[in-house]
Every structure is written in structure tokens, then in C-alpha cells.
Amino acid sequence: MLPSITRLSQAPCRLLLSVSRRYQSFSPRPFRVPIPQRSFQSATPLLHKAVEKPKTGEGLQVNYITPDGEKVTVYAKEGDNLLDIAHANDIDLEGACEGSLACSTCHVIVEDKYYDQLEEPSDEENDMLDLAFGLTETSRLGCQVIMSKELDGITVRLPSATRNLQVEKLR
Amino acid sequence: MPVTRSVVASFKGRLVGAPPLSSLCTQAHFRFIRFYSASTHPPPASTEALTIGMVGSGPAGFYTAQHLLRNLPNVKIDMYEALPVPYGLVRFGVAPDHPEVKNVIHKFETIAQDPRFRFIGNVRIGHDLDLAELKPRYDALILSYGASQDQRLGLPDEDAIPNVFSARAFVGWYNGLPEHRDLNPDLESSDTAVVIGQGNVALDVARVLLMPLDELAKTDITEHALEALRRSKIRHVHLIGRRGPLQASFTAKELREMIALPDTKLHLDVPLLQSQMEAGSAILSKERPRRRLMELLLKGATNPLSNTSPTSKSWSLKFLSSPIHLVTNPTTQALEGLQLEKNRLEGPLNAPRAVGTGEIEEIPCGLLLRSIGYKSVPLQGLPFDSKRGMIPNVRGKVQNEDSFTSGIYVAGWLKRGPTGVIAATMYDAIETADTIINDIQKGELQPRIGPTVPPGFKGLESMLRARGVKVVDFHAWKKIDEVEVAEGTPKGKPREKVVEVDKMMEIAGR
Ligand SMILES: Cc1cc2nc3c(=O)[nH]c(=O)nc-3n(C[C@H](O)[C@H](O)[C@H](O)COP(=O)(O)OP(=O)(O)OC[C@H]3O[C@@H](n4cnc5c(N)ncnc54)[C@H](O)[C@@H]3O)c2cc1C
Ligand SMILES: NC(=O)c1ccc[n+]([C@@H]2O[C@H](COP(=O)([O-])OP(=O)(O)OC[C@H]3O[C@@H](n4cnc5c(N)ncnc54)[C@H](OP(=O)(O)O)[C@@H]3O)[C@@H](O)[C@H]2O)c1
Ligand code: FES
């Protein structure tokens, strides 16, 4: 059976590190708080659809909280989705089906306040969310969340893949 | 490989909550740090690089490789694959009408471009090379060879009666798995097929049998399968589940696709579904995925088809039924039907068992596909849990440690049994990679293949050559890939798969 749904606010906030996450990213990410030190550059650049970054000081703010508990703040243009924005900024959000609603690996957990501003997920998105690891009531698929002015300042958490691993329960 | 900072520095910066670096500098950790920082001051690669061998090139193999390559600068990975072509079930399992799922191949291709990674196709471990020959050449081995067999029903003559196949073979046939290209299922002698099992594989094969051909023709389905499906008379497919609707194993997206099939009616026992939903309401209220699945099922079964015509096709979900006897024509031996025993459910509501009632029913059919799960095979020298079809492990590390099993890890379907979508396989690949990185940190796993033994593939190449095994590297696979795409393009298909190993080898120039 899949894990039952818990609201983000009730979900335990775990800051333990997973080893792979610790060494995961390789090129300096912009606007990071705190700015982490990098070890080496990836020989395998992430694939992403080219999203244009806004000029410095412009754009809509997006905050990603990594599985390590690190907050990464980036800026994006209206109309771009959270998966492409993550990739353009070297944030490690997987997107196995490249945004075609067929994999659920781009799962993000949205801050309550912003979740309510999003349009309802489609049936197709809900179908894939049902397979997402660590589903919560404010879960969404990153590839389906499109930035708009109302979402300026949005914070999303990337679920930790390796903690509380219950993959055998995922069908 | 570009290096921006030594690992010692990154260690300090990123290890939140870990002991101070000074306290980590035990002898073992010194070795670890020396090993990690090797890329800033490269020592001779042969003494310092960690050489890892992998078996199997499906999603588990590629995702584990990705996480190791990202996190260990001085690592070399050799990935062995039995077939000349990579990607496992992404190529030979995922349904042809699901091209979006195969987008993940782009990621795998990027991983394969890493200069520290080597694809070694057309080498079957346990046949062309033994594990015992592989082991001394590698600091660690990761087994991700999936599940290359399937579960049986245990019915008399299951393997002898014509037109009774495993879904694995049928899927392999339409997806171009060389092993099953000559399956030749007879789709013309009867209008009814039965599939045993109610998982996503069962829905995949049912959909391929019932979906419109013009849609299928635009996919990478093999030409031989497309031709056979063009001639197919199958119009009705029954999917048999031994337990009830609440225990169905398929997922919403795949059910929605079945419900959306044009001119195809879904039949199921609606009162049974409703009573089961009522009885299980406590579970359904807590489990959103199952609740949504049941609601969709009810909607699909009760929605009248607006466009039903006399030629309509149908599919049915038959619950609480177990196959007990294959009915054949006494003279031709051809399959004519299936006897089912009615079951009732016993045990806890959230995990009931099916128990036979003795009541028998017979349904006519001319094709039977058992879709009751894939099965992994053991590898000589390693423990194996045959009940669960996996190598026993703790977070990916093979247990039962002796000197042979030490340094051996597993990932994917071989690690947890044959269930889970690619996302689940990815998560457990990350877990296995983490376990390996942890073992390095603890000093339990170190580069140890000395200069006396050439590490990795280098030391095995001549042995393979002497055995007449020709290796397909990634470059050679790309030649096959190009030919497939070029052959598919004029037909409006993403590719026309090469289905014979000999032809693959010829194109690869091997
Ligand atoms: C019919 C079917 C359809 C599916 N459709 C989907 C889908 O649409 N979406 C989804 O998310 N998931 C789907 N899945 C699940 C997905 O395919 C699995 O989660 C995933 O492929 C498991 O990865 P793996 O690497 O463990 O195994 P595999 O993908 O099976 O890879 C194992 C590899 O090891 C190789 N190998 C085997 N033995 C040896 C040996 N002795 N030596 C060397 N190499 C060897 C094999 O040739 C193969 O390439 C489907 C599964 C099936 C069966
Ligand atoms: N589109 C997709 O995303 C997709 C497509 C294909 C496959 N996959 C994934 O690949 C994995 C494997 O799929 P699968 O369909 O092979 O496995 P599965 O989901 O485990 O389904 C197996 C089915 O066989 C039944 N079964 C098992 N043993 C039986 C027996 N002895 N007699 C009668 N029935 C029996 C099971 O019923 P019980 O529950 O009673 O055991 C179940 O209905 C799944 O995780 C699946 O989601 C995904
Ligand atoms: S990237 Fe696959 S569902 Fe979003």
C-alpha cells in the first residue's frame, strides 16, 4: 500500500543528510543560501530544455529546498515550469520523462500558501502523483507547475529519495 | 574531468552535522580523502581509481552509475550487458505506445558519454564470463541484471499447449527481444484472449491486442508484430485476478488508457466492486491512490459507451478467480478455453488471501497469456531468495558475507523483486549508490586491484577474445541505433528495431 497522505506542515522536517545528495551537485548554483562549496564539475551535464534566465534583479523568485534542507533561491521567467527552472539552475530534480506526465520523478512538495494558488492538478497529473514517492497533500509534479506573477516567491521542497525508502511499495 | 575544488574542502562545506574533519582523519579516512582528492593531484590511475563492474544496463544500472559518477571523481565503471543493445526493459518492456516513458534514454545516453564509463555489450555474465572471473578484476561489483524469467501458473501442460505464453514472451515478441522474435502467437483462430493477472503488464498486453492499429503503426512496435496484429481476430480480452478489485495491481494512468480505448467496452461485476469499496471504505479513505483507482474503475464500468457498435470490442476484469485447467481440443490440441475456480477472500482486509470455493466456471479462449510477474535468476556463488526472486541484501549490499560476496551490491528488480516503475527503480539505485559511497567512507571499500592484475575490462578482454565473444561498445551500439532510426523514419515510426543478434553484430561491425 502506498504511504498515506500527510500535510506538509505535519510531515517531519528531516535535515539528516543522504550521502549521495551531499556530493550531488557540481557547478556553483546561483543565489544559494548558504552558498555551499563545490567539489567537482559533473562530467554529465543535466539535460534540460533551454529556459531563458531573467536579467539579474528581475524575474520571479523560486525557492527550492533540497533533500539536505538547503534553500536554493533562483529567478525565473513567467511561463516556465519548475522542472525546467530547476534544471537550468543545476538543481537536482529528476525529470525522467522530460515533462510528459509519465514518470512522477519531478515530484515537489509545495508550501501550503502557494499550493492554494495553483490551478487544480489534472486527472493525468493526479494519476502520476499517486505513484510519487512520499506523496503529501500539497504534492505536485514540477513539470506541471508553471510560474506566474501570483507564484512569485514560491517555495517547494524536493522529497528525499533515499530516506525512509519504501520503494517496494511503489508500483 | 574538470575539477573546481578538492574534495577535502567540499567535505567541510557540505557535511552538515558530521564530526569535524580533524576527527574524521583516522587512517581509513585519510585513505578516503587521498582517494577523493586524487583528481586534484592525480596519482597513477591504476593504483588509485576505484574500478567498479556492473552487470545489466537497465534503469537500475544507469541510475546507479549516474550517482556514482557524480559523487566519486576517481571511479571507473564497466557496465556489462548480455545483449548488444542497452537499456533493458526500457527497450524490451515499456509498451510501444508509451514513447514518453522512453525519454529517460536521453539521460542514459548522457551518462554513457562520461569518459569514466564503458558499456560492454554482448557479454552475458554467467555464460561468456563467470562472476568468479569478474570478481578479482573489480573493487566492487553491482548486479542489476533484472528479471529475465517469469512465474508459472503450475497448470498441467502449461508449457506444452500451443498459444499459451508468458506475458514476458509476448511483450518481448512485440518489442523485439531477440529471444522471442519467433513466438508467432496465433491471433486468428479465436476472437478471445485471456490474461491471467491484473497488473500493469496485463493491461499493457491487453491494450496492444485491442488498440487501433493506425495508432500502433506509429510506434516502435516490431514489424512482425504489427503484421500479425493487422490480421488479428482478437476482439475480447479477459483479465483474471485471483483476488478482488481492491487488490488489483494496475495503476490509474494505465486503467484510464484502457477505459479510453475507442469502441471498446469494459465489463466487470459492478455490485461486487461496490460492495468491496464499501467494505474497504476505511482503507480507501486513507489511501488516495487506491481510492482514485476504484472510483475510476467504477466510472469506467458504469459509463455507457456512446459509440458502441455491433463490431465493438470488449475487455473484462474478472475477480476472485483462479485458473485450474486448460481446455484443449482433443484432436488438434488447440487451446479452447480455461476452467476457473471461484475464490473468496480470507484474512485481513488490507491483505486478504484468495481461497478456492470449489465452484468451477469455464470461459472459451484461443490465446492465454500469464502475466503473474517476472522472476530473477540466481548467479553462481551468490545467495538467492527464490521465494521473493531476489538476492538478499541490506540497502543494496549483498549479505551472507564471505570473501566472495564482499564488495558485491545489487540494484533494481534483482534487489527488491520484480515490481516497481522506473521512478521506484531510480530511488533504489540511489540507495545502492549511497551504500557504496558509505562503505568507501567507512574504509570498507577501497581501490585494491594492484598493478599486478590489470583492473577491469582490460584484464578480461583477451579472455573474451579467446572465447570468440565479440564486444559491442557504446559507439558500436550507436551504429545500430542509427540504422534503426533510419529504417523507422520512412514508415513514420521512431525506429524499426533490429530483432536478430547476428544482424545487430553485423551492423555494429563486430
Ligand atoms: C512489460 C513491462 C512494461 C513496463 N512499463 C513501464 C512503464 O511504462 N513505465 C515505468 O515507469 N516502468 C515500466 N516498467 C517497469 C520498469 O521497466 C522497471 O522498473 C525497470 O526496467 C527495472 O530496471 P532494472 O534495471 O532492474 O531491470 P531491467 O530493465 O530488466 O535491466 C536488466 C538488464 O540486465 C541485462 N542482463 C540480464 N542478465 C544478464 C547477464 N547475465 N549478464 C549481463 N546482462 C544481463 C538484461 O538484458 C537487461 O538489459 C515496465 C516493466 C515491464 C516488465
Ligand atoms: N505503464 C507502466 O507504468 C507499467 C507497465 C508495465 C509494468 N509496470 C510495472 O512493472 C511491475 C511489474 O508488473 P506486473 O504486472 O508484472 O506485476 P504485478 O503488478 O505484481 O502484477 C502481478 C499480477 O499477477 C497476479 N498473480 C501473481 N501470482 C499469481 C498466481 N499464482 N495466480 C494468479 N495470479 C497471480 C497478482 O495478483 P496478487 O496481487 O493476488 O498476487 C497481480 O494481479 C509493476 O510494478 C508495474 O507497475 C509498469
Ligand atoms: S518529468 Fe515525468 S512527470 Fe514530470
PDB file of C-alpha atoms in Angstrom, chain A residues 1-5 15 17-26 28-29 32 36-47 68 70 92 94-105 107 115 121-133 135-136 159-165 167-168 170-171, chain B residues 1-7 9-11 13-16 32 36 39 63 66-67 69-73 100-101 103-104 106-107 110-111 114-116 200 246 249 251-253 256 283 286-293 296 299 350 395 415-416 419-428 430-431 434 437-438 441:
ATOM      1  CA  MET A   1       0.000   0.000   0.000  1.00  0.00           C
ATOM      2  CA  LEU A   2       1.184   3.486  -0.677  1.00  0.00           C
ATOM      3  CA  PRO A   3       2.025   5.806   2.158  1.00  0.00           C
ATOM      4  CA  SER A   4      -0.981   7.696   3.389  1.00  0.00           C
ATOM      5  CA  ILE A   5      -1.191  11.390   2.795  1.00  0.00           C
ATOM      6  CA  LEU A  15      17.663  17.548   7.954  1.00  0.00           C
ATOM      7  CA  LEU A  17      21.955  14.047   5.044  1.00  0.00           C
ATOM      8  CA  SER A  18      21.881  11.391   2.489  1.00  0.00           C
ATOM      9  CA  VAL A  19      25.324  10.645   1.238  1.00  0.00           C
ATOM     10  CA  SER A  20      24.695  10.949  -2.430  1.00  0.00           C
ATOM     11  CA  ARG A  21      22.827  14.215  -2.061  1.00  0.00           C
ATOM     12  CA  ARG A  22      25.775  15.569  -0.156  1.00  0.00           C
ATOM     13  CA  TYR A  23      28.065  15.346  -3.137  1.00  0.00           C
ATOM     14  CA  GLN A  24      25.478  15.650  -5.760  1.00  0.00           C
ATOM     15  CA  SER A  25      25.878  18.964  -7.464  1.00  0.00           C
ATOM     16  CA  PHE A  26      28.937  20.164  -9.131  1.00  0.00           C
ATOM     17  CA  PRO A  28      28.156  26.647  -8.491  1.00  0.00           C
ATOM     18  CA  ARG A  29      24.479  27.384  -8.184  1.00  0.00           C
ATOM     19  CA  ARG A  32      22.147  29.966  -2.855  1.00  0.00           C
ATOM     20  CA  PRO A  36      27.782  25.527  -0.487  1.00  0.00           C
ATOM     21  CA  GLN A  37      31.258  24.604  -1.544  1.00  0.00           C
ATOM     22  CA  ARG A  38      31.540  22.543  -4.641  1.00  0.00           C
ATOM     23  CA  SER A  39      33.628  19.512  -5.144  1.00  0.00           C
ATOM     24  CA  PHE A  40      33.920  18.969  -8.858  1.00  0.00           C
ATOM     25  CA  GLN A  41      32.028  19.535 -12.009  1.00  0.00           C
ATOM     26  CA  SER A  42      29.745  16.973 -13.435  1.00  0.00           C
ATOM     27  CA  ALA A  43      31.007  15.198 -16.478  1.00  0.00           C
ATOM     28  CA  THR A  44      27.399  14.503 -17.282  1.00  0.00           C
ATOM     29  CA  PRO A  45      25.557  17.776 -17.618  1.00  0.00           C
ATOM     30  CA  LEU A  46      21.880  17.622 -16.826  1.00  0.00           C
ATOM     31  CA  LEU A  47      19.546  17.602 -19.752  1.00  0.00           C
ATOM     32  CA  ASP A  68      19.568  18.152   2.568  1.00  0.00           C
ATOM     33  CA  GLU A  70      19.413  23.601   1.855  1.00  0.00           C
ATOM     34  CA  ASP A  92      18.904  18.113  -8.957  1.00  0.00           C
ATOM     35  CA  GLU A  94      14.912  14.337 -11.896  1.00  0.00           C
ATOM     36  CA  GLY A  95      12.612  14.500 -14.900  1.00  0.00           C
ATOM     37  CA  ALA A  96      12.847  11.059 -16.449  1.00  0.00           C
ATOM     38  CA  CYS A  97      10.033  11.538 -18.978  1.00  0.00           C
ATOM     39  CA  GLU A  98      11.121  15.112 -19.712  1.00  0.00           C
ATOM     40  CA  GLY A  99       7.886  16.717 -18.649  1.00  0.00           C
ATOM     41  CA  SER A 100       5.411  14.461 -20.432  1.00  0.00           C
ATOM     42  CA  LEU A 101       3.459  13.320 -17.358  1.00  0.00           C
ATOM     43  CA  ALA A 102       4.684   9.764 -17.490  1.00  0.00           C
ATOM     44  CA  CYS A 103       7.127   9.289 -14.628  1.00  0.00           C
ATOM     45  CA  SER A 104       6.479  11.244 -11.367  1.00  0.00           C
ATOM     46  CA  THR A 105      10.211  11.703 -10.763  1.00  0.00           C
ATOM     47  CA  HIS A 107       7.656  15.408  -7.621  1.00  0.00           C
ATOM     48  CA  TYR A 115      -0.345  25.390  -3.158  1.00  0.00           C
ATOM     49  CA  PRO A 121      -3.952  19.254 -10.911  1.00  0.00           C
ATOM     50  CA  SER A 122      -5.429  17.430 -13.906  1.00  0.00           C
ATOM     51  CA  ASP A 123      -6.585  13.816 -13.606  1.00  0.00           C
ATOM     52  CA  GLU A 124      -3.477  12.805 -15.519  1.00  0.00           C
ATOM     53  CA  GLU A 125      -1.226  14.656 -13.099  1.00  0.00           C
ATOM     54  CA  ASN A 126      -3.018  13.079 -10.141  1.00  0.00           C
ATOM     55  CA  ASP A 127      -2.552   9.653 -11.713  1.00  0.00           C
ATOM     56  CA  MET A 128       1.199  10.153 -11.745  1.00  0.00           C
ATOM     57  CA  LEU A 129       1.221  11.821  -8.319  1.00  0.00           C
ATOM     58  CA  ASP A 130      -0.369   8.663  -6.952  1.00  0.00           C
ATOM     59  CA  LEU A 131       2.896   6.924  -7.821  1.00  0.00           C
ATOM     60  CA  ALA A 132       5.119   9.639  -6.380  1.00  0.00           C
ATOM     61  CA  PHE A 133       7.437   8.752  -3.576  1.00  0.00           C
ATOM     62  CA  LEU A 135       3.101  11.812  -1.554  1.00  0.00           C
ATOM     63  CA  THR A 136       1.702  14.664   0.564  1.00  0.00           C
ATOM     64  CA  PRO A 159      11.388  14.991  -1.419  1.00  0.00           C
ATOM     65  CA  SER A 160      14.259  12.918  -0.224  1.00  0.00           C
ATOM     66  CA  ALA A 161      14.656   9.883  -2.402  1.00  0.00           C
ATOM     67  CA  THR A 162      16.781   7.795  -0.156  1.00  0.00           C
ATOM     68  CA  ARG A 163      15.311   8.360   3.267  1.00  0.00           C
ATOM     69  CA  ASN A 164      12.508   6.166   4.585  1.00  0.00           C
ATOM     70  CA  LEU A 165      12.960   4.201   1.438  1.00  0.00           C
ATOM     71  CA  VAL A 167      10.262   1.666  -2.963  1.00  0.00           C
ATOM     72  CA  GLU A 168       8.893  -1.816  -2.766  1.00  0.00           C
ATOM     73  CA  LEU A 170       5.655   1.833  -5.192  1.00  0.00           C
ATOM     74  CA  ARG A 171       4.079   0.074  -8.072  1.00  0.00           C
TER      75      ARG A 171
ATOM     76  CA  MET B   1      37.155  15.801 -15.931  1.00  0.00           C
ATOM     77  CA  PRO B   2      37.089  19.391 -14.740  1.00  0.00           C
ATOM     78  CA  VAL B   3      37.767  19.934 -11.081  1.00  0.00           C
ATOM     79  CA  THR B   4      36.841  23.080  -9.269  1.00  0.00           C
ATOM     80  CA  ARG B   5      37.706  22.208  -5.709  1.00  0.00           C
ATOM     81  CA  SER B   6      39.310  19.456  -3.785  1.00  0.00           C
ATOM     82  CA  VAL B   7      37.022  17.084  -2.005  1.00  0.00           C
ATOM     83  CA  ALA B   9      37.137  21.349   1.026  1.00  0.00           C
ATOM     84  CA  SER B  10      33.763  20.205  -0.160  1.00  0.00           C
ATOM     85  CA  PHE B  11      33.652  17.771   2.684  1.00  0.00           C
ATOM     86  CA  GLY B  13      31.433  22.701   3.410  1.00  0.00           C
ATOM     87  CA  ARG B  14      28.722  20.139   2.918  1.00  0.00           C
ATOM     88  CA  LEU B  15      28.876  17.680   5.762  1.00  0.00           C
ATOM     89  CA  VAL B  16      26.321  19.378   7.960  1.00  0.00           C
ATOM     90  CA  PHE B  32      39.451   8.021   1.719  1.00  0.00           C
ATOM     91  CA  TYR B  36      38.800  11.505  -3.243  1.00  0.00           C
ATOM     92  CA  SER B  39      41.629  14.261  -9.045  1.00  0.00           C
ATOM     93  CA  TYR B  63      20.877   5.335 -12.367  1.00  0.00           C
ATOM     94  CA  GLN B  66      24.976   8.139 -12.608  1.00  0.00           C
ATOM     95  CA  HIS B  67      25.091   8.608  -8.857  1.00  0.00           C
ATOM     96  CA  LEU B  69      29.935   9.118 -11.371  1.00  0.00           C
ATOM     97  CA  ARG B  70      28.519  12.258  -9.830  1.00  0.00           C
ATOM     98  CA  ASN B  71      29.872  11.578  -6.391  1.00  0.00           C
ATOM     99  CA  LEU B  72      33.151   9.790  -6.943  1.00  0.00           C
ATOM    100  CA  PRO B  73      35.569  11.658  -9.171  1.00  0.00           C
ATOM    101  CA  GLU B 100       7.284   9.417 -23.342  1.00  0.00           C
ATOM    102  CA  VAL B 101       8.485   6.823 -20.842  1.00  0.00           C
ATOM    103  CA  ASN B 103      12.599   9.730 -22.945  1.00  0.00           C
ATOM    104  CA  VAL B 104      14.697   8.571 -19.998  1.00  0.00           C
ATOM    105  CA  HIS B 106      18.363  10.621 -23.266  1.00  0.00           C
ATOM    106  CA  LYS B 107      19.602  10.749 -19.682  1.00  0.00           C
ATOM    107  CA  THR B 110      24.496  11.321 -21.376  1.00  0.00           C
ATOM    108  CA  ILE B 111      25.719   9.004 -18.636  1.00  0.00           C
ATOM    109  CA  ASP B 114      31.237  10.039 -19.458  1.00  0.00           C
ATOM    110  CA  PRO B 115      34.856   9.111 -20.192  1.00  0.00           C
ATOM    111  CA  ARG B 116      34.959   7.127 -16.929  1.00  0.00           C
ATOM    112  CA  ASN B 200       0.247  -3.154 -15.433  1.00  0.00           C
ATOM    113  CA  LEU B 246      -9.342  -3.620  -4.183  1.00  0.00           C
ATOM    114  CA  SER B 249      -2.268  -4.194  -9.048  1.00  0.00           C
ATOM    115  CA  THR B 251      -2.350   1.877 -11.717  1.00  0.00           C
ATOM    116  CA  ALA B 252      -4.619   4.748 -12.693  1.00  0.00           C
ATOM    117  CA  LYS B 253      -2.853   6.030 -15.794  1.00  0.00           C
ATOM    118  CA  ARG B 256      -7.514   5.364 -17.839  1.00  0.00           C
ATOM    119  CA  ILE B 283      -8.738   1.756   3.821  1.00  0.00           C
ATOM    120  CA  LYS B 286      -6.726   6.765   3.954  1.00  0.00           C
ATOM    121  CA  GLU B 287      -5.223   5.728   0.646  1.00  0.00           C
ATOM    122  CA  ARG B 288      -5.719   8.260  -2.043  1.00  0.00           C
ATOM    123  CA  PRO B 289      -4.175   6.249  -4.912  1.00  0.00           C
ATOM    124  CA  ARG B 290      -6.371   3.213  -4.273  1.00  0.00           C
ATOM    125  CA  ARG B 291      -9.452   5.339  -3.728  1.00  0.00           C
ATOM    126  CA  ARG B 292      -8.916   7.145  -7.005  1.00  0.00           C
ATOM    127  CA  LEU B 293      -8.276   3.865  -8.783  1.00  0.00           C
ATOM    128  CA  LEU B 296     -12.086   5.372 -11.896  1.00  0.00           C
ATOM    129  CA  LYS B 299     -16.837   5.144 -13.556  1.00  0.00           C
ATOM    130  CA  ASN B 350      -5.729  -4.798   3.714  1.00  0.00           C
ATOM    131  CA  ARG B 395      20.229  -1.391   1.329  1.00  0.00           C
ATOM    132  CA  LYS B 415      17.425  -6.162  -5.466  1.00  0.00           C
ATOM    133  CA  ARG B 416      13.787  -5.918  -4.447  1.00  0.00           C
ATOM    134  CA  THR B 419       7.954  -4.757  -9.117  1.00  0.00           C
ATOM    135  CA  GLY B 420       8.146  -1.024  -9.379  1.00  0.00           C
ATOM    136  CA  VAL B 421       8.062   1.596 -12.112  1.00  0.00           C
ATOM    137  CA  ILE B 422      11.201   3.367 -13.331  1.00  0.00           C
ATOM    138  CA  ALA B 423      10.837   6.017 -10.596  1.00  0.00           C
ATOM    139  CA  ALA B 424      10.967   3.311  -7.919  1.00  0.00           C
ATOM    140  CA  THR B 425      13.924   1.685  -9.650  1.00  0.00           C
ATOM    141  CA  MET B 426      15.680   5.045  -9.665  1.00  0.00           C
ATOM    142  CA  TYR B 427      15.156   5.554  -5.934  1.00  0.00           C
ATOM    143  CA  ASP B 428      16.602   2.218  -5.071  1.00  0.00           C
ATOM    144  CA  ILE B 430      20.325   5.899  -5.497  1.00  0.00           C
ATOM    145  CA  GLU B 431      20.120   3.897  -2.284  1.00  0.00           C
ATOM    146  CA  ASP B 434      24.713   5.656  -1.289  1.00  0.00           C
ATOM    147  CA  ILE B 437      29.742   5.634  -1.000  1.00  0.00           C
ATOM    148  CA  ASN B 438      29.152   4.959   2.706  1.00  0.00           C
ATOM    149  CA  GLN B 441      33.778   6.475   3.718  1.00  0.00           C
TER     150      GLN B 441
END
